Amino acid sequence: MMNIFQYIMQKFVNFGLPLPIESLMATHVCPAVLFPSSVMMPILLAMGASLFLIVFIYMMAKIFGLKNWELYAKSELVELFLTTVLILLVVYPIIKILCGVDITGDGSIFQTGKYYFYEVTVNAEIAGTVIQFFYTLFSAIAYTSITEAVFAGIRGGRPFEGIFSTIKPFFSNIALGVGLSISLNAAFTYLYEFVTYGFFKYLLPIGLVARAFTPTRKIGGTIIGLTLGMIIFIPLLFSIGHLVNKSLAPIYITRGGSVVINPSYYGVLGLLTTQVSSYGELVQALHDVLAKGHYDVRSPTDPNNPSEPNKTYGHIDEQLGNLSIMFKVVIALIFAVLVLVGPYIKMAVFGIFASMLFPVIMSIIAVAGVKFISGVFGQELDVTNLTRLI
């Protein structure tokens, strides 16, 4: 049974989010010997153009005896050399080191950082599905009409609707939180790839190209600092989040995208499967009652002749037996909510927290790190001002 449950969870992971579970940095950048050609080509072209311009200025300075131009050309040649050193001795080693950093035992921080979002989603989706199942079951019970004339003054109604009304707001709020959690998490997966692979492939070449020319050198350094800050801090922080999930989350992901149930939850999931099988007869009896939709019990006397018995009247014992089944079902469902659904509520709360509060905390740390690194390469960049501008 546990293998079947784990297989279902694996399907949730594979189809839970719109992007592949593999990180683009881990699959496209880390295996490359240097950098992908799409990144290196604009860098090499910009550096070649900068070198050509420096040589041209130096030749003009020699021909016309312009000492200022000659000094300018020499200083630009030094800057071009520093840009080359920056690429070979700073940017390249940082990327390769990050590709090799494994703090969780499940792969590079680029990959394990992305695992975090899938772990949050699979916990929220499974919890939401189980809670919705019990919510639907309660609805079926609550809105089942029972018409009975055994006791005086009782003509019929929905005897379990009051119980349902007390738990309906709770289930509704959990469902709303889970839906919002899944939606936010799907957006964060796009954002994660955008600030890692997207920044590396598109923004880093722009920064290095700008760094090669005098008018844009400072802003180029700032862009390089912004890119490196995002590539370093975002995967690292969410990789730490994945490490936390391995200890606290009911379900987490290991190397290769395999789903693992936290050992502390084996007993709970086993309890769920055993209780479902033990209530087999009760569920069948419930089906027999609910299949009628509206249970109508006729009067024990003939409506046209009260002194004569009604031949179509069912036995009182049978009707009380049906009511007993309904009460047993309600008791069983209350047990299911308190004992069985409890862990799934915990999964839902975990998904809501991990998709809303944790990214905010990590973003604050990442903004501080980006501000520091951008100041090293160019000028301090306050990312919060950029978001305010957007």
C-alpha angles and dihedrals in degrees: 000000000000090000090054091048091049091049090054091050090051088057090052089055094047095050103023099092132037096236129066114265091237114094114239091222091054094047103035108027109028096055092052117102093225117347129321113273091244088064100037098047098066090042093053092045092051093048091048091051090048092050091049091051092049092051091048092051091047092051092049089049091053094045096049097030095242106163094183091055091048092053090046092052091049092049090049090051088055090050090050089051090050090051090053090049089048091055097043101036104029116021098036096046092046092053094046092046091051090050089056098043111108114174097162104041091242102093141288120336089253090062100037090046088060092046087067093069094048091049090053092047097048092049092049095044096048092045091048092049094050093045091048090052092056091042090056091047091052090049091054091052096043096052096044110116120219120192114193134168100182095104123045115257096018112109103160145278141139107308095182099047092094092057090050093051091060095056099033096086091049093053092043093053092047091050091049092050093048092049092050090046093054092047094050092045092053089053091048092055089059090046091050092055091042096056094042113033094015093052092044096049100039111015100040094057089049090052094048092046091050089047089060095064130063102231093051100031096107096046089045090057090049092052090049090051091048092051095047091045092054093043092050104039105033097055092038095052096045090044086058086050089055089051089053090049091057088063103035111021119091089224128025139167129245135194112317094024096282116158118233128190113222106251091233088065098053091091093050095050090045089052089053093054095044094048092049090055093044091055092052095112092044091052090050091051090048090052091053091054097042093044088073090057093200116037109209121189116192126224116276090232130057108264090218095046113025091190091064124071119246108247092203093055114117123228115275091226091058092051093047087049090057091050089049090054090052092051091048089052091052091049090048091050092049088052089049092052095046098041109018105030092043095083091048090052086054089051090051092049089048090052092049093049095043094050097044115025103028095055089050091054092046091048091056091053092045092051091054091049094048091050091055097046094045088053090055094053100034127329132334111276119202104207091195089066089054092052090047089052091050 
